[in-house]
Structure formats: C-alpha cells, structure tokens
Backbone as a printed PyTorch tensor [residue, N CA C, xyz], in Angstrom:
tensor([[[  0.8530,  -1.1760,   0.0000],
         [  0.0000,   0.0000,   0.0000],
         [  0.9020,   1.2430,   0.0000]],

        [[  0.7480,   2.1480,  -0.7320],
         [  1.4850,   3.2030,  -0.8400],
         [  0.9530,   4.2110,   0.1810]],

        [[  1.8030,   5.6390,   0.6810],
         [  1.7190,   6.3210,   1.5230],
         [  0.5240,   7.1470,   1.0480]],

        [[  0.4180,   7.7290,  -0.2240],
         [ -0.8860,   8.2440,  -0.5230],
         [ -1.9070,   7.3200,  -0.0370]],

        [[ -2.2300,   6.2050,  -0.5830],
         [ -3.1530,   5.2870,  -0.2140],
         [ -3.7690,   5.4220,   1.2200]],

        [[ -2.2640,   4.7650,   1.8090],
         [ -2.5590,   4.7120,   3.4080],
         [ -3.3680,   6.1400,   3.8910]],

        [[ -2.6930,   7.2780,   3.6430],
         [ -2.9450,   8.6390,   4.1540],
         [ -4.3170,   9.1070,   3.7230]],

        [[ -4.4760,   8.6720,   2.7130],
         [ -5.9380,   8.8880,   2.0540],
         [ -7.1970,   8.3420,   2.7780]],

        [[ -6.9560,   6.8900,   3.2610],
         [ -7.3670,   6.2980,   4.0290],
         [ -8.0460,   6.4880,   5.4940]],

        [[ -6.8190,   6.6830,   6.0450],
         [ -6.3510,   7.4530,   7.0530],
         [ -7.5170,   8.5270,   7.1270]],

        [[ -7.2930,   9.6440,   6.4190],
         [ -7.6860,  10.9410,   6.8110],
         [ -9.2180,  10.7570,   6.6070]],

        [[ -9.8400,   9.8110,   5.4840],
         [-11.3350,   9.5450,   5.4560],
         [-12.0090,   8.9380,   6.5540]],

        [[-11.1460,   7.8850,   7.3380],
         [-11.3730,   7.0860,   8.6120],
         [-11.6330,   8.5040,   9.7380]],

        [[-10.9150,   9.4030,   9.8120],
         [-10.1510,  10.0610,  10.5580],
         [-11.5590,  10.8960,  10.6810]],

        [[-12.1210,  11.4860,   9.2020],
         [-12.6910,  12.7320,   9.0890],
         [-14.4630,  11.7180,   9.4400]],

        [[-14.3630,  10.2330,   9.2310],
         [-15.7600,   9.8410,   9.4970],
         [-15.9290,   9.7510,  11.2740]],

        [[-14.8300,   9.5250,  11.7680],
         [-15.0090,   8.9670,  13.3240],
         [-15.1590,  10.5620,  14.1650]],

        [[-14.7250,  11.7290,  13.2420],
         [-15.0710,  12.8640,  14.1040],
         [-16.5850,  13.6960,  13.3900]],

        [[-16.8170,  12.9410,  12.5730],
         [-18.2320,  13.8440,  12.1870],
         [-18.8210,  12.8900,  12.9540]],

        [[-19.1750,  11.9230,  13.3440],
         [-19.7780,  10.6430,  13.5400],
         [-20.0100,  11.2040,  15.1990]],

        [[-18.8490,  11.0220,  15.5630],
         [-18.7740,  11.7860,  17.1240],
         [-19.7450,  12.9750,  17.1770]],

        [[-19.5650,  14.0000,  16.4360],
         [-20.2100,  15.1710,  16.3020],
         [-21.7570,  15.3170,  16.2240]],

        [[-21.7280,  14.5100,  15.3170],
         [-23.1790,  14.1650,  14.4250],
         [-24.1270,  13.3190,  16.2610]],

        [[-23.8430,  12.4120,  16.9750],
         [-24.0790,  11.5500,  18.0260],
         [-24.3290,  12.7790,  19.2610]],

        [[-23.3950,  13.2030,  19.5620],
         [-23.7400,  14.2800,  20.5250],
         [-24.5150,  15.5460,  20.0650]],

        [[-24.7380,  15.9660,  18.7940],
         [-25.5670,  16.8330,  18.1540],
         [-27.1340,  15.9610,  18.4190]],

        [[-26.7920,  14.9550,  18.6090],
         [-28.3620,  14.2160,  18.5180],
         [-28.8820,  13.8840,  19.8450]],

        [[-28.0660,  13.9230,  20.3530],
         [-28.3790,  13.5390,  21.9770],
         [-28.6010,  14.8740,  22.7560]],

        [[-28.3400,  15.7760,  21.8330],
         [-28.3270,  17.3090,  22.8910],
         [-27.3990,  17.4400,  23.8810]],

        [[-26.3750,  16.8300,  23.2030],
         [-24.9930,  17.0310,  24.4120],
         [-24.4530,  18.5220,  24.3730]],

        [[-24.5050,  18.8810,  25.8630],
         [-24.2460,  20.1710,  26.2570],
         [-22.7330,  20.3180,  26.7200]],

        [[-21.8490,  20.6090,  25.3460],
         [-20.4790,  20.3640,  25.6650],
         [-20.3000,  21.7450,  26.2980]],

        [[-19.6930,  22.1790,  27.5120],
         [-18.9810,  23.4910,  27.8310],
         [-17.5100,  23.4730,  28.3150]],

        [[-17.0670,  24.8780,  28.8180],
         [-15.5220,  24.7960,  28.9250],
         [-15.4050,  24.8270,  30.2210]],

        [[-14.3020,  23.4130,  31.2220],
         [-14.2870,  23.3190,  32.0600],
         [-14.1970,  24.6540,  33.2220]],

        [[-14.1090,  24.5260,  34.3810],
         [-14.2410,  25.6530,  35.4590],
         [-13.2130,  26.1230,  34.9870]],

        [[-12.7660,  27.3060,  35.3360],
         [-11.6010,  27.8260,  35.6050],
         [-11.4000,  29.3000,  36.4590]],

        [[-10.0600,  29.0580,  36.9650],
         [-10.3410,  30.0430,  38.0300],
         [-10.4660,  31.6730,  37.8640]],

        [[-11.4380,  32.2670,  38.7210],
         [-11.5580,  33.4510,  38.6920],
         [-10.2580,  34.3660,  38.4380]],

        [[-10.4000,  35.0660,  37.4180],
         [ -9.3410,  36.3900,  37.1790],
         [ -8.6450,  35.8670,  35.9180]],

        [[ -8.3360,  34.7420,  35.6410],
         [ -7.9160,  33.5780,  34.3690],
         [ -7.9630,  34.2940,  33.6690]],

        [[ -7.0940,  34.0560,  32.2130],
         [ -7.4620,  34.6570,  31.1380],
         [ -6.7450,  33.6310,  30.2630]],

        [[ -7.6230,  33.2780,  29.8400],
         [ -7.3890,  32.3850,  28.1970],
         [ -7.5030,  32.8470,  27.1640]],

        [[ -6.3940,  32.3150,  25.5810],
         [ -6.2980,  33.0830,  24.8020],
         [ -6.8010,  31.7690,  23.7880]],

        [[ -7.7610,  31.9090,  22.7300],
         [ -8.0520,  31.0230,  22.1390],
         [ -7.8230,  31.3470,  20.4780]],

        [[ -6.8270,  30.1780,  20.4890],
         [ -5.8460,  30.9500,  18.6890],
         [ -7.0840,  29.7530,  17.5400]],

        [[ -7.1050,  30.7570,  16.9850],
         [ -8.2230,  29.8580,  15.5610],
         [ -7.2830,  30.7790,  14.3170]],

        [[ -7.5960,  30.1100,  13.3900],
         [ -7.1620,  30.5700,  12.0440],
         [ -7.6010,  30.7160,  10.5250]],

        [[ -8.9640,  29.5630,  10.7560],
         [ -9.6680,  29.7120,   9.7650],
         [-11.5890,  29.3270,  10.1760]],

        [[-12.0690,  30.0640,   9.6150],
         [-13.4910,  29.7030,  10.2070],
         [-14.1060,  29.6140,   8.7060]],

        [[-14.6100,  28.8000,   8.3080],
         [-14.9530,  28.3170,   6.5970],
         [-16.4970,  27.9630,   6.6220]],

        [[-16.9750,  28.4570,   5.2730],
         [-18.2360,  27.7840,   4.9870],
         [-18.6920,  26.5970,   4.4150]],

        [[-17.4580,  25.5540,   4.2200],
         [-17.2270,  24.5580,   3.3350],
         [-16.5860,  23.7230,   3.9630]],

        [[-16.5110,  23.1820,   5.1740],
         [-15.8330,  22.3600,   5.7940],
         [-15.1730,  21.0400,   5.0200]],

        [[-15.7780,  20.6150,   4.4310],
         [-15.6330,  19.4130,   3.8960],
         [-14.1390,  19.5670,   2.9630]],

        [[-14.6730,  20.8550,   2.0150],
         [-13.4960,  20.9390,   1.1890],
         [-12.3620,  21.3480,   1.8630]],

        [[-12.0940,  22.3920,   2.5720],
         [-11.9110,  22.7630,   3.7850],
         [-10.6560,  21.6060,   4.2910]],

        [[-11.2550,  21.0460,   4.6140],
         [-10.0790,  19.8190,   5.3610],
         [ -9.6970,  19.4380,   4.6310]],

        [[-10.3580,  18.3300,   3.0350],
         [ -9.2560,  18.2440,   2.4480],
         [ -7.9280,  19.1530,   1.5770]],

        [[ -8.4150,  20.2920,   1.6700],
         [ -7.5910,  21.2720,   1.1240],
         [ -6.5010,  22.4200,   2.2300]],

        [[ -6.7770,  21.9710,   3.5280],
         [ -5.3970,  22.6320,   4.5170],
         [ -5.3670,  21.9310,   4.8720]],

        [[ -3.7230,  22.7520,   5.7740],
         [ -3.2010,  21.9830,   7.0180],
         [ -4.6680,  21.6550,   8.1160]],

        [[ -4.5690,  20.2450,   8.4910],
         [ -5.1850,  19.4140,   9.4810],
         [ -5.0480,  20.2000,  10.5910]],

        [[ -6.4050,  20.5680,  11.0900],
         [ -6.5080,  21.1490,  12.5490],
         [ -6.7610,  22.4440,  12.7230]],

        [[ -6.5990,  23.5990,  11.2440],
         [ -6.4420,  24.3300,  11.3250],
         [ -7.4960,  25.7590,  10.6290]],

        [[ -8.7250,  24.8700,  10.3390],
         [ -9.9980,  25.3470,   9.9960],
         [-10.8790,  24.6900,  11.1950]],

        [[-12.0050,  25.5250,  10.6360],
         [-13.3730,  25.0650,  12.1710],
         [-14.5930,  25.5700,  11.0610]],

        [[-15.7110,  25.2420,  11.3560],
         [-16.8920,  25.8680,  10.6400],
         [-17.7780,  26.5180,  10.8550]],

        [[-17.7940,  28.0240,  10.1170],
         [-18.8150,  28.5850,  10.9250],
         [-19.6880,  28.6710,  11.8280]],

        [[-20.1270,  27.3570,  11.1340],
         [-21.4770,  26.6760,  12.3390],
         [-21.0780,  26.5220,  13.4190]],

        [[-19.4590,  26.3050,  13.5820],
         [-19.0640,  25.3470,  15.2490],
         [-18.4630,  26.7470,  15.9300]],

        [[-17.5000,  27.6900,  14.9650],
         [-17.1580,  28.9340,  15.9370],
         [-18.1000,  29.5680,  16.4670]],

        [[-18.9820,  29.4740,  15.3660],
         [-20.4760,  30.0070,  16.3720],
         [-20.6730,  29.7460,  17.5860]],

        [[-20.7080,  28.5210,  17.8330],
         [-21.2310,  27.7600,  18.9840],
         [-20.1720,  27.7490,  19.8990]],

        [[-18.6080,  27.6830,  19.2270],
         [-17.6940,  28.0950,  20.2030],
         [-17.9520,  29.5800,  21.2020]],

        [[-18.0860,  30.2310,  20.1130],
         [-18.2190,  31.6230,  20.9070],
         [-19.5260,  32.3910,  21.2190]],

        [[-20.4720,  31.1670,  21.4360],
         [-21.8830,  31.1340,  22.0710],
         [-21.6810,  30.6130,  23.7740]],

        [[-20.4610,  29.6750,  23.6750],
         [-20.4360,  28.6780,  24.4910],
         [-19.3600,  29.5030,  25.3890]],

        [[-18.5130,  30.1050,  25.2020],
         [-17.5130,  31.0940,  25.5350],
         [-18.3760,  32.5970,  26.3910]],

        [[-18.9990,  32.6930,  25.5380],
         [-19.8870,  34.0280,  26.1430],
         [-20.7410,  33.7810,  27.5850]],

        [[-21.0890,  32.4910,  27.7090],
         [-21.3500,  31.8250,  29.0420],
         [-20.5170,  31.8150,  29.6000]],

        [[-19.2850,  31.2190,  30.0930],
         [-18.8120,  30.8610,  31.0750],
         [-16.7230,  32.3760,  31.0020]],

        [[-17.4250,  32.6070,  30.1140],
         [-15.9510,  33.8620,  29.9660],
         [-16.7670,  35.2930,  29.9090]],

        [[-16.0570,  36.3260,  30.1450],
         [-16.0560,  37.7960,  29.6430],
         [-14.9790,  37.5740,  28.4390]],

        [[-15.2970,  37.9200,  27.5480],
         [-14.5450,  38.6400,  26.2080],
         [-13.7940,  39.6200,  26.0620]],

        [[-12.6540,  39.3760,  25.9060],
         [-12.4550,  40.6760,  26.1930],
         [-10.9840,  41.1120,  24.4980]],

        [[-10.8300,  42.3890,  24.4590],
         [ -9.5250,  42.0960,  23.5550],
         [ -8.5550,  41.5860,  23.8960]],

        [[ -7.4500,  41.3340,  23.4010],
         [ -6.0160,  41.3010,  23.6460],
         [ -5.5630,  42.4940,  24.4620]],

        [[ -5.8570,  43.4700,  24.0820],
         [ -5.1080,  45.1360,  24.5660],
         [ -5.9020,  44.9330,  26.1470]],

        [[ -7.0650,  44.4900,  26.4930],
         [ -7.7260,  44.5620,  27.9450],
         [ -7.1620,  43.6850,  28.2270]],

        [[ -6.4790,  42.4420,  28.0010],
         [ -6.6030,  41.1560,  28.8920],
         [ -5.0550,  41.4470,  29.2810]],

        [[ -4.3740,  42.2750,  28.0210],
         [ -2.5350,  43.0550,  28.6760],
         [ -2.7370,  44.2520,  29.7620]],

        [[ -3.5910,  44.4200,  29.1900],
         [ -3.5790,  45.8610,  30.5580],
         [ -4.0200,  45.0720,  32.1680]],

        [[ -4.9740,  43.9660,  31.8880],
         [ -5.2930,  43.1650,  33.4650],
         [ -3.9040,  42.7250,  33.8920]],

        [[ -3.1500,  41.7900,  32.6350],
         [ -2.2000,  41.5460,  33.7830],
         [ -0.6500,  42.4030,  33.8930]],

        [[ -1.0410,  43.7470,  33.1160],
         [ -0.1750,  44.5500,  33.4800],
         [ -0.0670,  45.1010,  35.0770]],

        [[ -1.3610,  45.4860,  35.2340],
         [ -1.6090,  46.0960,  36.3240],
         [ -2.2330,  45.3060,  37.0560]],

        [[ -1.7900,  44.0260,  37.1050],
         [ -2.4630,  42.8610,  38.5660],
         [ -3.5680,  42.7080,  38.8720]],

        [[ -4.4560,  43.5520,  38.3820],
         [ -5.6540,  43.4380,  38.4160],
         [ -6.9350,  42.1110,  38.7140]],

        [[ -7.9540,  42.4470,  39.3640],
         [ -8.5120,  40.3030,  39.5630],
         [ -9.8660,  40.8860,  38.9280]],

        [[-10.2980,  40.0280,  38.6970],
         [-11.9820,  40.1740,  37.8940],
         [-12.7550,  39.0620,  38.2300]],

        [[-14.3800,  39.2440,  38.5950],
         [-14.9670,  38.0700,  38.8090],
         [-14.7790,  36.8890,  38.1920]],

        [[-15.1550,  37.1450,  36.8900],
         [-15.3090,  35.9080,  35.9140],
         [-13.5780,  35.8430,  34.9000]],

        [[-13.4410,  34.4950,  34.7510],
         [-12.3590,  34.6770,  34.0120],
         [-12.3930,  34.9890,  32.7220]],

        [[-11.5170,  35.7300,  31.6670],
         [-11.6760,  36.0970,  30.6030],
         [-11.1000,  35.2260,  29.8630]],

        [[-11.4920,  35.6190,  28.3820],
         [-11.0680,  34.9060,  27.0860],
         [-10.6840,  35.5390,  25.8990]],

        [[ -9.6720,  35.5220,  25.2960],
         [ -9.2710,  36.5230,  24.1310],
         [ -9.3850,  35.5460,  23.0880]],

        [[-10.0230,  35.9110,  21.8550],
         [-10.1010,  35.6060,  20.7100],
         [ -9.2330,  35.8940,  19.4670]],

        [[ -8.6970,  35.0080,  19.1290],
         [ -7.3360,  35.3520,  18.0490],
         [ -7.5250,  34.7250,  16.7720]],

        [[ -7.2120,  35.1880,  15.5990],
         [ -6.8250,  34.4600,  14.5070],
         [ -5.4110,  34.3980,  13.7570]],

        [[ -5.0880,  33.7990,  13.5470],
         [ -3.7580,  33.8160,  12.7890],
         [ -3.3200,  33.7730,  11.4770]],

        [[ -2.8840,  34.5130,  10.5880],
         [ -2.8140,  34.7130,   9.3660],
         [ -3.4600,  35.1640,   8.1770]],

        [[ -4.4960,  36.0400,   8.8130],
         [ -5.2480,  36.5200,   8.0540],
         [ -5.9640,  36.2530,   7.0540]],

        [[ -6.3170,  34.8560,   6.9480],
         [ -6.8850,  34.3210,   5.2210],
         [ -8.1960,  35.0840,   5.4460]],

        [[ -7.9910,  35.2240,   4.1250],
         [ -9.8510,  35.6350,   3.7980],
         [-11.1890,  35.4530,   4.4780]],

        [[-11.1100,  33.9770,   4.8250],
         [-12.4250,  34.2510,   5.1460],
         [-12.6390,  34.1710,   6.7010]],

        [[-11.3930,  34.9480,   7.7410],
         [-11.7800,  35.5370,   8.6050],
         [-12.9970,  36.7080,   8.3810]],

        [[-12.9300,  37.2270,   7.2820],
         [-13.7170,  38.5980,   7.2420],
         [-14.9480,  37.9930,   6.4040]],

        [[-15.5500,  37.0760,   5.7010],
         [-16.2370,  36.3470,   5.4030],
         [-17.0990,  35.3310,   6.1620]],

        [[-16.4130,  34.9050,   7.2320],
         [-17.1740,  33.8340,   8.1810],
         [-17.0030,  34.1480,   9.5260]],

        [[-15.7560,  34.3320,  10.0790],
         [-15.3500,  34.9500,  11.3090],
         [-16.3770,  36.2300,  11.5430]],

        [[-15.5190,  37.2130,  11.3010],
         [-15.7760,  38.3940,  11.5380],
         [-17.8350,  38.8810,  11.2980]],

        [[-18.5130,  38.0150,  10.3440],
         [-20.0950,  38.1640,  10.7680],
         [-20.5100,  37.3280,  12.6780]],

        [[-19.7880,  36.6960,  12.5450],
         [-20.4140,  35.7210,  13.6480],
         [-19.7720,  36.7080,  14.7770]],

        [[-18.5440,  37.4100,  14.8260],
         [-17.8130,  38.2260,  16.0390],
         [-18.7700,  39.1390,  16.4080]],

        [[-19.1890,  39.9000,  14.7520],
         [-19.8280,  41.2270,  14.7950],
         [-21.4240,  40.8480,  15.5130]],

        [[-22.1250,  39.6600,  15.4810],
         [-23.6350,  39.4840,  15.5410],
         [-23.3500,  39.1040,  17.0130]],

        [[-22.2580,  38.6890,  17.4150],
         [-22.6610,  38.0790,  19.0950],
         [-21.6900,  39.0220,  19.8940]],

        [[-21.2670,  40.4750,  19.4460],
         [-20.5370,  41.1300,  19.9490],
         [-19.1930,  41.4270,  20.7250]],

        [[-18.2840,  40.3270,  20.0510],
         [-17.3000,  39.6620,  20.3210],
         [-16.1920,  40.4540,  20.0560]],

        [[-15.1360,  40.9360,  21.1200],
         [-13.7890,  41.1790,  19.9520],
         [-12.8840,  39.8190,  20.0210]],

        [[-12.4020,  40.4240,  18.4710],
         [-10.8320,  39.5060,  18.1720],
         [ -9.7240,  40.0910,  18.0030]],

        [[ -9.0420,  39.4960,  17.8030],
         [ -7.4200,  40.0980,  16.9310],
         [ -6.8750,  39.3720,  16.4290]],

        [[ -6.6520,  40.0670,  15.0900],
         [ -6.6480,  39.3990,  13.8530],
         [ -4.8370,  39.3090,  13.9330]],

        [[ -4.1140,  38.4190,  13.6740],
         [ -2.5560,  38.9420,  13.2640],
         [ -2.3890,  38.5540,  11.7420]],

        [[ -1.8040,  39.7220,  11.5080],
         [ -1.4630,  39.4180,   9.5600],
         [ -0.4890,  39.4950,   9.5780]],

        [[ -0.1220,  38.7150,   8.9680],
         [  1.5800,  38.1630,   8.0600],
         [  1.8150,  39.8280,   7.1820]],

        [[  2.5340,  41.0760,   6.9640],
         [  1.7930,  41.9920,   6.2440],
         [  2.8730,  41.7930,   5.1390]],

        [[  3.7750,  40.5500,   5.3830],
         [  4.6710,  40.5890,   3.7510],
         [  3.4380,  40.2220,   2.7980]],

        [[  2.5150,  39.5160,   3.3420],
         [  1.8000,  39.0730,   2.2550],
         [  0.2610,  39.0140,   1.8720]],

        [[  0.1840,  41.0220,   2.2950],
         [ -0.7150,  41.1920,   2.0930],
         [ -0.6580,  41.9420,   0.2910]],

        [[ -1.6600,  41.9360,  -0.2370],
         [ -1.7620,  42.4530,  -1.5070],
         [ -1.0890,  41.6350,  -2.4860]],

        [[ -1.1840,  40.3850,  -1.9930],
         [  0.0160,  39.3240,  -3.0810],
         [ -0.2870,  38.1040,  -2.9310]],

        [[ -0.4610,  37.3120,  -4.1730],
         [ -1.1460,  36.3360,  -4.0440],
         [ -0.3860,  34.9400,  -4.1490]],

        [[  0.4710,  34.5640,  -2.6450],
         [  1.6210,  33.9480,  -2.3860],
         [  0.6910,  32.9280,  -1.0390]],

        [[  1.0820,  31.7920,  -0.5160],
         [  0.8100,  31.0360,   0.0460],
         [  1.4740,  31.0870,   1.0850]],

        [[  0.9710,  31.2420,   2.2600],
         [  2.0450,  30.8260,   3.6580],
         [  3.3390,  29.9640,   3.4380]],

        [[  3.8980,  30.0830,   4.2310],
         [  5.3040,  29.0430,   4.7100],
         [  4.5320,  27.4970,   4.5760]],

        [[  3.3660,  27.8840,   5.8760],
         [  3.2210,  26.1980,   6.3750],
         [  1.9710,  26.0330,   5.1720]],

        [[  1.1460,  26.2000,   4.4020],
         [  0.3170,  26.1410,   2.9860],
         [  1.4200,  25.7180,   2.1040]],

        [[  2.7840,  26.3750,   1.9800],
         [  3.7010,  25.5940,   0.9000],
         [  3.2690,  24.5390,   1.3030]],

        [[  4.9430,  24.3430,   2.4570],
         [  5.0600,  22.8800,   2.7630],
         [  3.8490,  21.6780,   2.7420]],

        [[  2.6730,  22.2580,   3.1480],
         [  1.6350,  21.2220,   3.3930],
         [  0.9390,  20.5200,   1.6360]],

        [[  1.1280,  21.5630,   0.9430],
         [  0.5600,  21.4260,  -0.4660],
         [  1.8630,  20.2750,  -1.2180]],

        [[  3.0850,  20.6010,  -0.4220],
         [  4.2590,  19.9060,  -1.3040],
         [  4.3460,  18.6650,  -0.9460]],

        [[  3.5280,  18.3420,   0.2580],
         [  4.0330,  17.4360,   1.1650],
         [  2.5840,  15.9860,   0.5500]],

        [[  1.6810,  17.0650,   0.7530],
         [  0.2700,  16.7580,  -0.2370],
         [  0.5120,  16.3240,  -1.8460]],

        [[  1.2920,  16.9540,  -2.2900],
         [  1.5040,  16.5300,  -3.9850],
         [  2.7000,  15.2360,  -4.0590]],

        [[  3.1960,  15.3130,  -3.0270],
         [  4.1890,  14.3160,  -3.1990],
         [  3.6710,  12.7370,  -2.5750]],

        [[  2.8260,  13.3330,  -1.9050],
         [  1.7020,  11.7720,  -1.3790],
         [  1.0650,  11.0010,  -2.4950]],

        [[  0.5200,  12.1330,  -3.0770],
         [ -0.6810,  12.0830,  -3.8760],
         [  0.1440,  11.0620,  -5.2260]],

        [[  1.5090,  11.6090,  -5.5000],
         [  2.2610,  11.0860,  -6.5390],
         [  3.4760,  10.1350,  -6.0490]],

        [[  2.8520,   9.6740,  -5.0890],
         [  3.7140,   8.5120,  -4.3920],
         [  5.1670,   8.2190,  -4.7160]],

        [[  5.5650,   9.6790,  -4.3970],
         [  7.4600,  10.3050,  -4.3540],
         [  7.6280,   9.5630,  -2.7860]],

        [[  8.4140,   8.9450,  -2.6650],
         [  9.0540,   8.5930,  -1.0940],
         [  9.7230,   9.8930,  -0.5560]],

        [[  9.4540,  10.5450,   0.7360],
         [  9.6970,  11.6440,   1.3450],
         [ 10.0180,  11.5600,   2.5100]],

        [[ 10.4760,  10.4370,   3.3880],
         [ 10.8410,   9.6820,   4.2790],
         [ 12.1060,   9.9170,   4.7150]],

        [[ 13.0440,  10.0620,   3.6160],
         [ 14.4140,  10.3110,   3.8480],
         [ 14.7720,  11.9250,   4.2270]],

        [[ 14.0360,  12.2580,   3.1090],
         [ 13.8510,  14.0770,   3.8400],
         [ 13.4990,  14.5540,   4.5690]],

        [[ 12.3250,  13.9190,   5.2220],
         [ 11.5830,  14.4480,   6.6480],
         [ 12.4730,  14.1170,   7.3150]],

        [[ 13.1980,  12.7140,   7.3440],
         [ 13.9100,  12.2830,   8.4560],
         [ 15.6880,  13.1360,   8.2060]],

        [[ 16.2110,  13.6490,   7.6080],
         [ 17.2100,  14.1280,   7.1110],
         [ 17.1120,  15.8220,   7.9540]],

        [[ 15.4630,  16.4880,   7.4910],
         [ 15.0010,  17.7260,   8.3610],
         [ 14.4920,  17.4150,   9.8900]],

        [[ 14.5450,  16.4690,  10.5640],
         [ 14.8110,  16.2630,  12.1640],
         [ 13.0570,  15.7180,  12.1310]],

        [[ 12.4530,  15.5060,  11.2050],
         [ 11.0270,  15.1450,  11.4800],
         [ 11.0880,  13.5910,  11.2190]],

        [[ 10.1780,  13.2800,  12.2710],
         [  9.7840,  11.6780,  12.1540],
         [  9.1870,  11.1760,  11.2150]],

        [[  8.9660,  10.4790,  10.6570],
         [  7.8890,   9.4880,   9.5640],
         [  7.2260,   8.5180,  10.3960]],

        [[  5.7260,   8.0930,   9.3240],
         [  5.6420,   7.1600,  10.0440],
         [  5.3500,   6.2170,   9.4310]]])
C-alpha cells in the first residue's frame, strides 16, 4: 500500500469517526462546555480559519487548522457563558496592572489573516458582539503567495498524492515518519 493510499485512508477514517462523534452528541443534545476555571484567568483562544465549506476545507489545509462557521459560532456562544470577552489590549492591561476580575476572561485570536476571517469569522464576532485580533503576516498582504506552512503542506500533499518517497527528507530535516 502506498503512503498516498494509506494517508488517504487514514484521513477519510479520521474525518468519518469525528463527524460521527459530532453528528451523536448533536443528537443527543450534548451540552459540551468549557471546564471551570479560576476566577481572574485569562485564556487566549488561537483559531485561524473559520470556513463555509468544511468538507473541502479539510481536504484542502493543514489538518486542525480550519473550524466551521457553524461550530465557531457555537464556540463563541459557548464562551460568552462561562468567559467575559475581552480584547487582547484589555486582557494586557489586566495583567499589566495585577488586576482580579470576577469571571475569568477569554481573548479571541486568529492567525494569518486568510480571507475568510472577514467572510465567516468576523459576521459571527460582529452578531454576538465579540472582539478579536486578527494577526497578519503583512509581507503578504496584496500578493497572491501562500504561507510558509500552505507551501510545505501542499508539497508534502503533492508528493503523497504522486507517491514520491519523502521519508528520507523528513527524516534528514529532524522530522519523524511514520
């Protein structure tokens, strides 16, 4: 069996046992929330892509690193319960100045600016009154160039797909195979 094969495999197994999960507790009315945590806390929660297309979505990025509208929603439905919201610039100024607060807070982040932060993100921030902070890469704004980790993942992806052995190189660049 070749590594495309396997991986192909793999990621369909992978992508049925977590919709499956999803799909089961969506049906049961499972009320997932975010454990206690202690008063004055501040958690920073990094997301990077929020998509209307999940499906394509996964097979087309890095693994782990999209969510779907539908679910940030519910993330930051589910967040608005048990956190205050707050920016980045408030949650530096709390622990600049030592400050304690009833409820613990939560900062909302995205990373790398793709598009459809302002397409999928940014309606769902704006309707449940949420801030974020966005960080942009700004070499590569106005230019239509692919991240660092979008290369590698697309090269790493084409070379599966065309069942190149890449084993020696990962392992040559300090990364494991498996």
């Amino acid at each position: 069996q070749t590594f495309a094969n396997w991986r192909s495999n793999m990621t369909n197994t992978s992508l049925l046992v977590k919709r499956s999960i999803k799909s089961a507790a969506s049906a049961a009315k499972a009320s997932f929330g975010y454990p206690r945590t202690a008063n004055g806390s501040i958690h920073v929660l990094a997301y990077h892509r929020a998509v209307a297309n999940i499906e394509k979505a996964e097979r087309e990025a890095v693994y782990g690193v999209v969510v779907s509208a539908k679910t940030f929603r519910r993330h930051c439905e589910m967040l608005r319960r048990s956190f205050d919201i707050v920016s980045l610039e408030t949650a530096i100024h709390f622990l600049e100045a030592g400050r304690t607060v009833a409820r613990p807070m939560a900062v909302i982040t995205f990373d790398d600016g793709y598009d459809d932060f302002y397409d999928e993100a940014f309606p769902v921030l704006n309707d449940l009154g949420l801030p974020a902070t966005v960080f942009l890469p700004t070499g590569y704004i106005g230019k239509d160039l692919p991240l660092p980790h979008d290369r590698i993942f697309w090269l790493v992806k084409l070379a599966a797909e065309r069942s190149v052995p890449i084993s020696r190189v990962l392992e040559h660049l300090g990364v494991e195979s498996f």
